Short mmCIF file of N, CA and C in Angstrom, two decimals:
data_model
loop_
_atom_site.label_atom_id
_atom_site.label_comp_id
_atom_site.label_asym_id
_atom_site.label_seq_id
_atom_site.Cartn_x
_atom_site.Cartn_y
_atom_site.Cartn_z
N UNK S 245 7.43 32.49 -17.54
CA UNK S 245 8.10 33.76 -17.34
C UNK S 245 9.33 33.79 -18.23
N UNK S 246 9.47 34.83 -19.01
CA UNK S 246 10.61 34.98 -19.90
C UNK S 246 11.82 35.52 -19.12
N UNK S 247 12.99 35.17 -19.58
CA UNK S 247 14.21 35.67 -18.94
C UNK S 247 14.40 37.14 -19.28
N UNK S 248 14.69 37.93 -18.27
CA UNK S 248 14.97 39.36 -18.44
C UNK S 248 16.47 39.57 -18.29
N UNK S 249 17.18 39.88 -19.38
CA UNK S 249 18.63 40.04 -19.30
C UNK S 249 19.06 41.26 -18.49
N UNK S 250 18.12 42.08 -18.06
CA UNK S 250 18.44 43.24 -17.24
C UNK S 250 18.11 43.02 -15.77
N UNK S 251 17.83 41.75 -15.36
CA UNK S 251 17.58 41.50 -13.94
C UNK S 251 18.87 41.70 -13.15
N UNK S 252 18.73 41.91 -11.85
CA UNK S 252 19.88 42.26 -11.02
C UNK S 252 20.96 41.17 -11.03
N UNK S 253 20.57 39.90 -11.09
CA UNK S 253 21.58 38.84 -11.07
C UNK S 253 22.34 38.79 -12.39
N UNK S 254 21.67 39.06 -13.50
CA UNK S 254 22.36 39.15 -14.79
C UNK S 254 23.39 40.28 -14.75
N UNK S 255 23.00 41.39 -14.14
CA UNK S 255 23.93 42.53 -14.02
C UNK S 255 25.10 42.19 -13.12
N UNK S 256 24.86 41.44 -12.06
CA UNK S 256 25.95 40.99 -11.18
C UNK S 256 26.88 40.07 -11.95
N UNK S 257 26.33 39.12 -12.71
CA UNK S 257 27.17 38.21 -13.51
C UNK S 257 28.03 38.97 -14.51
N UNK S 258 27.49 40.04 -15.08
CA UNK S 258 28.25 40.84 -16.06
C UNK S 258 29.21 41.81 -15.40
N UNK S 259 29.20 41.90 -14.07
CA UNK S 259 30.09 42.81 -13.36
C UNK S 259 29.60 44.24 -13.32
N UNK S 260 28.35 44.48 -13.69
CA UNK S 260 27.80 45.83 -13.69
C UNK S 260 27.38 46.28 -12.29
N UNK S 261 27.09 45.33 -11.42
CA UNK S 261 26.72 45.59 -10.04
C UNK S 261 27.62 44.73 -9.17
N UNK S 262 28.23 45.31 -8.13
CA UNK S 262 29.11 44.52 -7.27
C UNK S 262 28.32 43.58 -6.37
N UNK S 263 29.02 42.56 -5.87
CA UNK S 263 28.43 41.64 -4.90
C UNK S 263 29.51 41.26 -3.90
N UNK S 264 29.08 40.73 -2.78
CA UNK S 264 30.00 40.23 -1.76
C UNK S 264 30.21 38.74 -2.04
N UNK S 265 31.11 38.47 -2.97
CA UNK S 265 31.32 37.12 -3.50
C UNK S 265 31.96 36.20 -2.47
N UNK S 266 31.45 34.95 -2.44
CA UNK S 266 32.05 33.92 -1.59
C UNK S 266 32.61 32.76 -2.41
N UNK S 267 32.18 32.64 -3.67
CA UNK S 267 32.64 31.53 -4.50
C UNK S 267 32.32 31.85 -5.96
N UNK S 268 33.22 31.41 -6.84
CA UNK S 268 32.95 31.51 -8.27
C UNK S 268 33.76 30.47 -9.01
N UNK S 269 33.13 29.86 -9.99
CA UNK S 269 33.82 28.98 -10.93
C UNK S 269 33.17 29.17 -12.30
N UNK S 270 33.47 28.30 -13.24
CA UNK S 270 32.94 28.48 -14.60
C UNK S 270 31.44 28.23 -14.70
N UNK S 271 30.85 27.63 -13.66
CA UNK S 271 29.43 27.28 -13.69
C UNK S 271 28.54 28.15 -12.83
N UNK S 272 29.10 28.74 -11.78
CA UNK S 272 28.26 29.40 -10.78
C UNK S 272 28.97 30.56 -10.11
N UNK S 273 28.16 31.43 -9.54
CA UNK S 273 28.64 32.52 -8.70
C UNK S 273 27.82 32.49 -7.42
N UNK S 274 28.49 32.62 -6.28
CA UNK S 274 27.80 32.65 -4.98
C UNK S 274 28.19 33.92 -4.25
N UNK S 275 27.20 34.53 -3.62
CA UNK S 275 27.43 35.80 -2.92
C UNK S 275 26.44 35.94 -1.78
N UNK S 276 26.80 36.78 -0.81
CA UNK S 276 25.93 37.03 0.34
C UNK S 276 24.69 37.79 -0.10
N UNK S 277 23.54 37.38 0.44
CA UNK S 277 22.28 38.09 0.19
C UNK S 277 22.34 39.46 0.85
N UNK S 278 21.83 40.48 0.16
CA UNK S 278 21.86 41.83 0.73
C UNK S 278 20.80 42.03 1.82
N UNK S 279 19.86 41.10 1.92
CA UNK S 279 18.82 41.17 2.95
C UNK S 279 18.76 39.80 3.65
N UNK S 280 19.78 39.47 4.45
CA UNK S 280 19.87 38.11 5.00
C UNK S 280 18.71 37.76 5.92
N UNK S 281 18.28 36.50 5.78
CA UNK S 281 17.20 35.96 6.59
C UNK S 281 17.71 34.98 7.64
N UNK S 282 19.02 34.81 7.72
CA UNK S 282 19.68 33.93 8.69
C UNK S 282 21.11 34.46 8.86
N UNK S 283 21.82 34.03 9.91
CA UNK S 283 23.20 34.50 10.07
C UNK S 283 24.07 34.24 8.84
N UNK S 284 23.85 33.12 8.17
CA UNK S 284 24.48 32.85 6.88
C UNK S 284 23.36 32.75 5.86
N UNK S 285 23.41 33.61 4.86
CA UNK S 285 22.41 33.59 3.77
C UNK S 285 23.15 33.95 2.49
N UNK S 286 23.41 32.93 1.70
CA UNK S 286 24.17 33.07 0.46
C UNK S 286 23.29 32.64 -0.70
N UNK S 287 23.43 33.32 -1.82
CA UNK S 287 22.74 32.97 -3.06
C UNK S 287 23.74 32.34 -4.01
N UNK S 288 23.34 31.27 -4.68
CA UNK S 288 24.17 30.63 -5.70
C UNK S 288 23.38 30.71 -7.00
N UNK S 289 24.00 31.30 -8.03
CA UNK S 289 23.33 31.47 -9.32
C UNK S 289 24.15 30.80 -10.43
N UNK S 290 23.47 30.19 -11.39
CA UNK S 290 24.20 29.61 -12.51
C UNK S 290 24.64 30.69 -13.49
N UNK S 291 25.69 30.40 -14.21
CA UNK S 291 26.15 31.31 -15.25
C UNK S 291 25.42 30.97 -16.55
N UNK S 292 24.31 31.61 -16.75
CA UNK S 292 23.48 31.39 -17.92
C UNK S 292 22.13 32.02 -17.68
N UNK S 293 21.35 32.10 -18.73
CA UNK S 293 20.04 32.76 -18.68
C UNK S 293 18.94 31.75 -18.42
N UNK S 294 18.70 31.48 -17.12
CA UNK S 294 17.69 30.51 -16.71
C UNK S 294 16.80 31.14 -15.65
N UNK S 295 15.50 31.03 -15.83
CA UNK S 295 14.54 31.65 -14.93
C UNK S 295 14.29 30.80 -13.69
N UNK S 296 14.19 29.49 -13.86
CA UNK S 296 13.77 28.60 -12.77
C UNK S 296 14.50 27.27 -12.87
N UNK S 297 14.29 26.43 -11.88
CA UNK S 297 14.88 25.09 -11.90
C UNK S 297 14.33 24.29 -13.08
N UNK S 298 13.04 24.43 -13.37
CA UNK S 298 12.44 23.71 -14.51
C UNK S 298 13.09 24.15 -15.82
N UNK S 299 13.27 25.45 -15.99
CA UNK S 299 13.92 26.00 -17.18
C UNK S 299 15.36 25.50 -17.26
N UNK S 300 16.07 25.57 -16.15
CA UNK S 300 17.47 25.18 -16.08
C UNK S 300 17.66 23.70 -16.43
N UNK S 301 16.87 22.83 -15.81
CA UNK S 301 17.06 21.40 -16.05
C UNK S 301 16.59 20.98 -17.45
N UNK S 302 15.72 21.75 -18.06
CA UNK S 302 15.27 21.44 -19.42
C UNK S 302 16.22 22.00 -20.48
N UNK S 303 16.87 23.12 -20.20
CA UNK S 303 17.62 23.84 -21.23
C UNK S 303 19.14 23.82 -21.08
N UNK S 304 19.64 23.73 -19.87
CA UNK S 304 21.09 23.84 -19.64
C UNK S 304 21.81 22.56 -20.08
N UNK S 305 23.03 22.72 -20.55
CA UNK S 305 23.82 21.52 -20.85
C UNK S 305 24.14 20.76 -19.56
N UNK S 306 24.34 19.45 -19.72
CA UNK S 306 24.57 18.59 -18.56
C UNK S 306 25.73 19.06 -17.69
N UNK S 307 26.83 19.51 -18.30
CA UNK S 307 27.98 19.92 -17.51
C UNK S 307 27.67 21.14 -16.65
N UNK S 308 26.80 22.04 -17.12
CA UNK S 308 26.42 23.20 -16.33
C UNK S 308 25.52 22.79 -15.16
N UNK S 309 24.60 21.87 -15.40
CA UNK S 309 23.72 21.39 -14.32
C UNK S 309 24.56 20.73 -13.22
N UNK S 310 25.44 19.85 -13.61
CA UNK S 310 26.29 19.16 -12.63
C UNK S 310 27.20 20.16 -11.92
N UNK S 311 27.83 21.04 -12.67
CA UNK S 311 28.74 22.02 -12.09
C UNK S 311 28.04 22.96 -11.13
N UNK S 312 26.82 23.38 -11.48
CA UNK S 312 26.07 24.28 -10.62
C UNK S 312 25.70 23.58 -9.31
N UNK S 313 25.20 22.36 -9.40
CA UNK S 313 24.81 21.65 -8.18
C UNK S 313 26.03 21.35 -7.30
N UNK S 314 27.14 21.04 -7.92
CA UNK S 314 28.37 20.83 -7.13
C UNK S 314 28.81 22.12 -6.47
N UNK S 315 28.62 23.25 -7.15
CA UNK S 315 28.98 24.54 -6.56
C UNK S 315 28.16 24.81 -5.30
N UNK S 316 26.87 24.47 -5.32
CA UNK S 316 26.03 24.64 -4.13
C UNK S 316 26.63 23.86 -2.97
N UNK S 317 27.01 22.62 -3.20
CA UNK S 317 27.62 21.81 -2.15
C UNK S 317 28.96 22.36 -1.68
N UNK S 318 29.78 22.84 -2.61
CA UNK S 318 31.08 23.42 -2.24
C UNK S 318 30.91 24.65 -1.37
N UNK S 319 29.95 25.48 -1.73
CA UNK S 319 29.71 26.70 -0.96
C UNK S 319 29.30 26.34 0.47
N UNK S 320 28.37 25.41 0.61
CA UNK S 320 27.93 24.99 1.95
C UNK S 320 29.12 24.46 2.76
N UNK S 321 29.97 23.69 2.10
CA UNK S 321 31.14 23.15 2.79
C UNK S 321 32.12 24.27 3.16
N UNK S 322 32.41 25.17 2.23
CA UNK S 322 33.36 26.25 2.51
C UNK S 322 32.86 27.19 3.60
N UNK S 323 31.55 27.31 3.75
CA UNK S 323 30.99 28.17 4.79
C UNK S 323 30.88 27.45 6.13
N UNK S 324 31.29 26.18 6.20
CA UNK S 324 31.26 25.43 7.44
C UNK S 324 29.87 25.02 7.87
N UNK S 325 28.98 24.82 6.90
CA UNK S 325 27.59 24.53 7.23
C UNK S 325 27.22 23.05 7.18
N UNK S 326 28.08 22.21 6.64
CA UNK S 326 27.72 20.81 6.44
C UNK S 326 27.45 20.10 7.77
N UNK S 327 28.36 20.21 8.71
CA UNK S 327 28.19 19.50 9.99
C UNK S 327 27.03 20.02 10.82
N UNK S 328 26.90 21.33 11.03
CA UNK S 328 25.76 21.79 11.84
C UNK S 328 24.43 21.74 11.10
N UNK S 329 24.47 21.77 9.79
CA UNK S 329 23.25 21.70 8.98
C UNK S 329 22.90 23.03 8.34
N UNK S 330 22.20 22.94 7.24
CA UNK S 330 21.80 24.13 6.49
C UNK S 330 20.56 23.80 5.67
N UNK S 331 19.98 24.82 5.08
CA UNK S 331 18.79 24.66 4.24
C UNK S 331 19.08 25.28 2.88
N UNK S 332 18.59 24.62 1.83
CA UNK S 332 18.62 25.22 0.49
C UNK S 332 17.19 25.45 0.05
N UNK S 333 17.00 26.50 -0.73
CA UNK S 333 15.68 26.87 -1.20
C UNK S 333 15.80 27.53 -2.56
N UNK S 334 14.95 27.12 -3.50
CA UNK S 334 14.87 27.76 -4.81
C UNK S 334 13.41 28.09 -5.09
N UNK S 335 13.06 29.35 -5.07
CA UNK S 335 11.69 29.77 -5.38
C UNK S 335 11.51 29.81 -6.89
N UNK S 336 10.29 29.48 -7.34
CA UNK S 336 9.99 29.49 -8.77
C UNK S 336 8.59 30.06 -8.99
N UNK S 337 8.52 31.22 -9.58
CA UNK S 337 7.23 31.80 -9.94
C UNK S 337 6.60 32.64 -8.85
N UNK S 338 5.46 33.23 -9.21
CA UNK S 338 4.77 34.18 -8.34
C UNK S 338 4.28 33.54 -7.04
N UNK S 339 3.72 32.35 -7.08
CA UNK S 339 3.20 31.73 -5.85
C UNK S 339 4.30 31.41 -4.84
N UNK S 340 5.52 31.28 -5.31
CA UNK S 340 6.65 31.02 -4.42
C UNK S 340 7.41 32.29 -4.05
N UNK S 341 6.92 33.43 -4.52
CA UNK S 341 7.54 34.73 -4.24
C UNK S 341 8.94 34.86 -4.83
N UNK S 342 9.14 34.32 -6.03
CA UNK S 342 10.41 34.51 -6.71
C UNK S 342 10.52 35.99 -7.08
N UNK S 343 11.53 36.66 -6.56
CA UNK S 343 11.67 38.10 -6.76
C UNK S 343 12.55 38.45 -7.96
N UNK S 344 13.51 37.60 -8.27
CA UNK S 344 14.41 37.87 -9.40
C UNK S 344 14.24 36.74 -10.41
N UNK S 345 13.95 37.07 -11.66
CA UNK S 345 13.72 36.03 -12.67
C UNK S 345 15.01 35.41 -13.21
N UNK S 346 15.86 34.96 -12.31
CA UNK S 346 17.09 34.23 -12.63
C UNK S 346 17.19 33.14 -11.57
N UNK S 347 17.32 31.88 -12.01
CA UNK S 347 17.44 30.78 -11.05
C UNK S 347 18.48 31.12 -9.99
N UNK S 348 18.11 30.94 -8.75
CA UNK S 348 19.05 31.09 -7.65
C UNK S 348 18.65 30.18 -6.51
N UNK S 349 19.67 29.64 -5.87
CA UNK S 349 19.45 28.79 -4.70
C UNK S 349 19.95 29.55 -3.49
N UNK S 350 19.07 29.67 -2.51
CA UNK S 350 19.43 30.27 -1.23
C UNK S 350 20.06 29.18 -0.37
N UNK S 351 21.13 29.50 0.32
CA UNK S 351 21.70 28.64 1.35
C UNK S 351 21.57 29.39 2.66
N UNK S 352 20.84 28.78 3.60
CA UNK S 352 20.63 29.38 4.92
C UNK S 352 21.33 28.54 5.97
N UNK S 353 21.94 29.17 6.95
CA UNK S 353 22.56 28.44 8.04
C UNK S 353 23.05 29.37 9.12
N UNK S 354 23.87 28.81 9.99
CA UNK S 354 24.46 29.60 11.06
C UNK S 354 23.65 29.62 12.34
N UNK S 355 22.49 28.99 12.33
CA UNK S 355 21.67 28.85 13.54
C UNK S 355 20.65 27.75 13.28
N UNK S 356 19.96 27.35 14.32
CA UNK S 356 18.87 26.40 14.16
C UNK S 356 17.75 27.11 13.41
N UNK S 357 17.27 26.51 12.33
CA UNK S 357 16.26 27.12 11.48
C UNK S 357 14.87 26.64 11.86
N UNK S 358 13.89 27.49 11.67
CA UNK S 358 12.51 27.15 12.00
C UNK S 358 11.88 26.23 10.97
N UNK S 359 10.56 25.99 11.10
CA UNK S 359 9.87 25.11 10.16
C UNK S 359 9.93 25.67 8.74
N UNK S 360 9.83 24.77 7.78
CA UNK S 360 9.92 25.14 6.37
C UNK S 360 8.81 26.06 5.91
N UNK S 361 7.57 25.70 6.21
CA UNK S 361 6.43 26.43 5.69
C UNK S 361 5.47 26.81 6.80
N UNK S 362 4.72 27.86 6.54
CA UNK S 362 3.64 28.24 7.44
C UNK S 362 2.59 27.13 7.38
N UNK S 363 2.23 26.57 8.48
CA UNK S 363 1.30 25.44 8.51
C UNK S 363 -0.17 25.88 8.58
N UNK S 364 -0.43 27.14 8.27
CA UNK S 364 -1.80 27.63 8.36
C UNK S 364 -2.48 27.66 6.99
N UNK S 365 -2.03 26.85 6.05
CA UNK S 365 -2.68 26.80 4.73
C UNK S 365 -3.99 26.03 4.83
N UNK S 366 -4.88 26.27 3.87
CA UNK S 366 -6.14 25.53 3.87
C UNK S 366 -6.11 24.51 2.74
N UNK S 367 -6.56 23.32 3.06
CA UNK S 367 -6.54 22.22 2.07
C UNK S 367 -7.74 22.28 1.15
#
């Protein structure tokens, strides 16, 4: 999947679309999801044109990879999710239902979360 510079997250990074920001540094931007799936549902996106985790880890400079991953941890800590627990999720591609072609990590928390996957798949 090619990077689309007109995706909604690219527009948010450029300031063309507002967001409910919770954290920002030189590597990442974190904001509340507009369609939350848990009491706390925040998206963390890297500052750069990366479609997926595979693209990001292959193409991004080391300082951006480290800074982005540290930002995910900082956001979870600042939101008070470390002690009670939280879930991170990064969808990649059509089979994972990735809706925006810009790498993003979901942070879910604020309540006890259900099972990770639907267990009704066929082997």
